Coordinates of C-alpha atoms in Angstrom, one line a residue:
M29 CA 28.5 36.1 -1.2
I30 CA 27.4 34.5 -3.7
R31 CA 28.2 35.4 -7.0
Y32 CA 26.0 33.8 -10.3
V33 CA 27.6 33.4 -13.3
A34 CA 27.5 36.0 -16.2
P35 CA 24.0 35.6 -18.8
V36 CA 24.6 32.7 -21.4
A37 CA 22.0 32.1 -23.9
A38 CA 19.5 29.4 -23.3
V39 CA 18.7 27.7 -25.9
M40 CA 16.9 24.8 -24.5
L41 CA 14.8 25.6 -21.3
L42 CA 12.7 22.7 -21.3
C43 CA 16.0 20.3 -21.5
A44 CA 16.5 17.9 -18.6
C45 CA 17.9 19.4 -15.8
S46 CA 21.8 17.9 -16.0
R47 CA 24.6 19.1 -14.5
H48 CA 26.6 22.2 -16.0
A49 CA 30.1 22.2 -14.3
P50 CA 32.5 19.7 -12.6
A51 CA 32.2 19.5 -8.7
P52 CA 34.9 21.6 -6.9
A53 CA 37.8 19.4 -5.9
A54 CA 38.3 20.8 -2.5
P55 CA 36.1 19.2 0.2
A56 CA 32.6 19.5 0.1
T57 CA 31.2 22.3 2.6
A58 CA 28.1 24.4 3.9
P59 CA 27.2 27.1 1.3
A60 CA 27.4 30.5 2.0
S61 CA 25.0 31.9 4.1
P62 CA 23.5 35.7 4.9
T63 CA 24.9 37.6 6.9
A64 CA 24.2 38.1 10.6
S65 CA 22.7 41.6 9.7
A66 CA 20.9 40.0 7.0
A67 CA 19.2 37.5 10.3
D68 CA 18.7 41.2 12.4
S69 CA 17.0 42.8 9.2
A70 CA 14.6 40.7 8.7
P71 CA 11.1 40.5 8.4
T72 CA 9.2 38.9 11.4
A73 CA 5.6 38.2 11.9
A74 CA 4.6 41.5 13.2
Q75 CA 6.5 43.3 10.6
P76 CA 6.1 43.0 6.6
A77 CA 7.2 41.3 4.2
A78 CA 10.1 42.6 2.3
P79 CA 9.4 45.1 -1.0
A80 CA 9.0 43.4 -3.9
A81 CA 11.7 46.2 -5.2
E82 CA 13.6 44.0 -3.2
S83 CA 12.5 41.0 -4.3
A84 CA 12.8 41.8 -7.5
P85 CA 14.2 39.4 -10.1
S86 CA 17.3 40.6 -12.1
A87 CA 18.4 39.8 -15.5
A88 CA 21.5 38.0 -14.4
V89 CA 19.7 36.1 -12.3
Q90 CA 16.8 34.6 -15.0
S91 CA 19.2 33.5 -17.1
E92 CA 21.0 31.8 -13.9
T93 CA 17.9 30.2 -14.0
E94 CA 17.3 29.3 -17.1
Q95 CA 20.9 28.1 -17.9
A96 CA 20.9 25.9 -14.6
R97 CA 17.7 24.2 -16.1
A98 CA 18.8 23.9 -19.6
S99 CA 22.4 23.0 -19.6
Q100 CA 24.3 20.3 -20.7
E101 CA 27.6 20.5 -20.7
S102 CA 29.6 18.0 -19.6
A103 CA 32.1 18.0 -16.6
G104 CA 36.2 18.3 -17.2
A105 CA 37.7 15.3 -19.1
D106 CA 39.5 13.9 -15.8
S107 CA 35.1 13.4 -14.0
D108 CA 35.0 12.1 -17.8
S109 CA 37.5 9.1 -17.2
H110 CA 36.8 8.7 -14.0
E111 CA 32.9 8.3 -14.4
R112 CA 33.5 6.0 -17.5
S113 CA 36.2 4.2 -15.0
D114 CA 32.7 3.8 -13.3
A115 CA 31.1 2.7 -15.6
S116 CA 33.6 -0.4 -16.2
L117 CA 32.5 -1.3 -13.1
E118 CA 28.8 -1.7 -13.1
Q119 CA 29.2 -3.2 -16.3
I120 CA 31.6 -5.8 -14.6
A121 CA 29.1 -6.1 -11.6
S122 CA 25.8 -5.9 -13.6
A123 CA 26.8 -9.7 -14.6
G124 CA 26.8 -11.2 -11.7
A125 CA 24.0 -9.4 -10.0
A126 CA 21.4 -9.3 -12.4
G127 CA 20.5 -13.0 -11.7
Q128 CA 19.3 -12.1 -8.0
L129 CA 16.9 -9.2 -9.1
P130 CA 13.7 -9.7 -10.8
G131 CA 14.4 -11.9 -14.2
G132 CA 13.2 -11.0 -17.4
K133 CA 11.6 -7.8 -16.5
W134 CA 14.0 -5.8 -16.4
K135 CA 18.1 -4.9 -17.1
A136 CA 20.9 -4.3 -15.4
G137 CA 22.8 -1.4 -17.6
T138 CA 19.9 -0.7 -19.5
N139 CA 17.1 0.0 -16.7
Y140 CA 19.3 0.6 -13.9
D141 CA 22.7 0.9 -13.1
V142 CA 25.0 -1.4 -10.1
L143 CA 26.5 1.7 -8.3
V144 CA 30.4 0.4 -7.6
P145 CA 31.1 0.6 -4.9
A146 CA 27.6 0.4 -3.1
Q147 CA 27.5 3.1 -0.9
P148 CA 26.0 3.3 3.1
T149 CA 22.4 4.5 3.8
D150 CA 21.6 5.3 7.0
V151 CA 17.4 3.5 7.6
S152 CA 16.7 0.9 10.3
P153 CA 17.1 -2.7 10.4
G154 CA 14.6 -4.5 7.9
K155 CA 14.2 -1.3 6.3
V156 CA 15.3 -0.8 2.2
E157 CA 16.3 3.0 1.2
V158 CA 14.7 4.5 -2.0
M159 CA 16.2 7.8 -1.9
E160 CA 15.6 10.7 -4.6
V161 CA 18.1 13.5 -5.2
F162 CA 16.4 16.0 -7.2
W163 CA 16.1 20.1 -7.4
L164 CA 12.9 22.2 -6.3
A165 CA 13.5 24.5 -9.9
C166 CA 13.5 21.3 -12.2
P167 CA 10.6 20.9 -14.9
H168 CA 11.0 16.8 -14.7
C169 CA 10.9 16.4 -10.7
Y170 CA 7.8 18.9 -10.7
D171 CA 6.7 16.8 -13.5
L172 CA 7.2 13.0 -12.0
E173 CA 6.0 15.2 -8.4
P174 CA 2.5 13.7 -8.7
D175 CA 3.6 10.2 -9.6
V176 CA 5.5 9.8 -6.6
Q177 CA 3.1 10.9 -3.9
R178 CA 0.9 8.3 -5.2
W179 CA 3.5 6.2 -5.1
L180 CA 4.3 6.9 -1.4
K181 CA 1.0 6.0 -0.7
S182 CA 1.1 2.4 -1.6
K183 CA 5.2 1.6 -1.6
P184 CA 5.5 -1.5 0.5
A185 CA 6.2 -0.6 4.4
Y186 CA 9.5 -1.3 4.6
V187 CA 10.7 1.3 2.3
E188 CA 12.2 4.0 3.3
F189 CA 11.8 7.3 1.1
V190 CA 14.9 9.6 1.6
R191 CA 14.6 12.7 -0.4
V192 CA 18.2 14.8 -1.1
P193 CA 18.6 18.0 -2.7
V194 CA 21.0 18.1 -5.6
M195 CA 24.1 20.4 -5.1
W196 CA 25.9 21.3 -8.3
Q197 CA 25.9 25.4 -8.8
P198 CA 25.0 28.6 -6.1
M199 CA 21.1 28.5 -7.3
H200 CA 21.1 24.7 -6.5
R201 CA 22.3 25.3 -3.3
A202 CA 20.4 28.3 -2.4
H203 CA 17.2 26.0 -2.8
A204 CA 18.6 22.9 -0.9
R205 CA 18.7 25.3 2.0
L206 CA 15.2 26.1 1.7
F207 CA 14.2 23.1 1.1
Y208 CA 15.9 21.7 4.5
T209 CA 15.2 25.0 6.5
L210 CA 11.6 23.6 5.9
Q211 CA 12.3 20.9 7.7
A212 CA 13.7 22.3 10.2
V213 CA 11.1 24.0 11.2
G214 CA 8.9 21.0 11.3
R215 CA 6.7 22.2 7.6
P216 CA 7.8 19.5 5.2
D217 CA 4.4 20.0 3.7
L218 CA 5.5 23.3 2.3
V219 CA 7.8 21.8 0.2
G220 CA 5.4 21.2 -2.4
K221 CA 4.4 24.8 -1.9
A222 CA 7.5 25.9 -2.9
F223 CA 7.5 23.4 -6.0
D224 CA 4.5 25.3 -6.9
T225 CA 5.2 28.4 -6.3
I226 CA 8.8 28.0 -8.6
H227 CA 7.9 26.8 -11.4
Q228 CA 5.2 29.5 -11.8
D229 CA 7.9 32.4 -11.1
V230 CA 10.1 30.6 -13.9
Q231 CA 6.2 30.6 -16.2
N232 CA 6.1 34.2 -15.0
R233 CA 10.1 34.9 -15.7
A234 CA 10.4 36.0 -11.9
A235 CA 13.3 35.0 -9.8
P236 CA 12.3 31.3 -8.4
L237 CA 13.0 32.3 -4.1
V238 CA 16.8 33.1 -5.5
G239 CA 17.8 36.8 -5.5
D240 CA 21.5 38.0 -6.6
S241 CA 22.8 38.0 -3.3
D242 CA 22.4 35.4 -0.2
E243 CA 20.7 38.1 2.2
T244 CA 18.0 38.5 -1.1
T245 CA 17.4 35.3 -1.6
F246 CA 16.9 34.8 2.2
R247 CA 14.6 37.2 2.5
M248 CA 13.1 36.1 -0.5
Q249 CA 12.5 32.2 1.4
Q250 CA 11.5 34.2 4.4
Q251 CA 8.8 36.1 2.7
F252 CA 7.7 32.7 1.3
A253 CA 7.8 30.7 4.6
V254 CA 5.7 33.8 6.4
Q255 CA 3.3 34.1 3.9
N256 CA 2.3 30.3 4.7
G257 CA 2.3 30.2 8.6
V258 CA 5.8 30.1 9.7
S259 CA 7.5 32.4 11.8
A260 CA 9.8 35.0 10.6
D261 CA 12.3 33.9 14.0
D262 CA 12.1 30.4 13.4
F263 CA 12.6 30.7 10.2
A264 CA 16.1 33.1 10.3
K265 CA 17.2 30.6 13.1
A266 CA 16.8 27.5 10.8
Y267 CA 18.2 28.7 8.4
N268 CA 21.9 28.9 9.2
S269 CA 21.6 26.2 12.1
F270 CA 23.9 23.6 12.6
S271 CA 21.7 20.7 11.5
V272 CA 21.0 22.5 8.3
N273 CA 24.7 22.9 7.6
N274 CA 25.3 19.7 8.6
D275 CA 22.3 18.7 5.9
L276 CA 24.1 20.5 3.3
D277 CA 27.0 18.6 3.7
R278 CA 25.9 15.2 3.3
A279 CA 23.8 16.5 0.3
E280 CA 27.1 17.8 -1.2
E281 CA 28.6 14.4 0.0
I282 CA 25.7 12.4 -1.5
T283 CA 25.8 14.4 -5.1
Q284 CA 29.4 13.4 -5.5
R285 CA 29.5 10.2 -4.0
Y286 CA 26.4 9.0 -6.3
H287 CA 27.7 10.7 -9.6
V288 CA 24.8 12.8 -9.9
T289 CA 25.0 14.4 -13.8
G290 CA 20.8 14.6 -14.1
V291 CA 17.6 14.6 -12.0
P292 CA 15.5 12.9 -11.0
F293 CA 17.8 10.7 -9.7
F294 CA 16.9 7.7 -8.0
A295 CA 19.0 5.2 -5.6
V296 CA 17.6 2.0 -4.3
N297 CA 19.3 0.6 -0.8
G298 CA 22.6 2.7 -2.0
K299 CA 22.9 0.0 -4.8
Y300 CA 21.1 0.3 -7.8
T301 CA 20.4 4.3 -9.5
T302 CA 18.2 4.2 -11.9
D303 CA 15.8 7.6 -14.0
V304 CA 12.4 8.0 -15.3
E305 CA 14.4 7.0 -19.0
K306 CA 15.8 3.9 -17.4
A307 CA 12.6 2.9 -16.7
G308 CA 10.8 3.7 -19.5
N309 CA 8.1 5.9 -18.0
E310 CA 6.8 7.3 -14.6
N311 CA 4.9 4.5 -14.1
K312 CA 7.6 2.0 -14.8
L313 CA 9.6 4.2 -12.8
T314 CA 8.2 3.5 -9.4
Q315 CA 7.2 -0.6 -10.5
L316 CA 11.2 -0.8 -11.0
L317 CA 12.1 0.6 -7.6
N318 CA 9.3 -1.8 -5.5
D319 CA 11.0 -5.0 -7.8
L320 CA 14.6 -3.6 -7.0
A321 CA 13.7 -2.6 -3.1
A322 CA 11.4 -5.9 -2.1
S323 CA 15.0 -7.4 -4.5
E324 CA 16.8 -6.1 -1.2
H325 CA 14.4 -6.5 1.4
R326 CA 14.3 -10.2 0.6
H327 CA 18.4 -10.2 1.2

């Protein structure tokens, strides 16, 4: 069962969505899933949704929401040393790569970083992957969403956009499972609705589609899906399916391999990483993504 950390004072609720704790040293595994009894007793299309009392947020869950959104504590010393080493390698690589990228407009090490080693991508030949690592409860990801959607309508045809939910803490994993379950039941259009619902819940100081146990989280997320036209049975089957668990494993691996310490985070073709702050603003971010992708496409 997921156990949420004890409540702490949240003094920066709307600060950057940053990593709170270092990733576990053990190999990535799928997050805990609801028990079979939870799925068996879950509401079906013919049954009423779980009573509101079951979905009522606890103080611990709300505090965890604020902590996860606001905390900017650094990882342990060993992790810091490793990331500083990676940063040094990136600086060395940047000098050689700078001449290959759009000259004069963007500066390696300032507007974007060169990822060393480059990471493999899974796109078709001739395509360039642009990946966003995000969190459904991140206020900055939510604010950026309209810009992302506008960019998707105008991006070059050779750009293949991929979204990966960050996997830091139990709450991030719970939202990641919702994201992949919606994909698995063929309703990726509900991701935007989930974004809206979660942020409305946060504003109302309610639990943002996450409860204080795996079973409660499952019921809350299933109820959300059913209210938006998804079969309760289909949701339950997909929720702990092989494909969803496999996607979660991959998201865990990407979070660690890319050393993601804040979201929204972008990577172009497994070689370059950036964010809104590095780019300068939201408009410049999409321009930078286009330029980095064009540079990769030419190669």
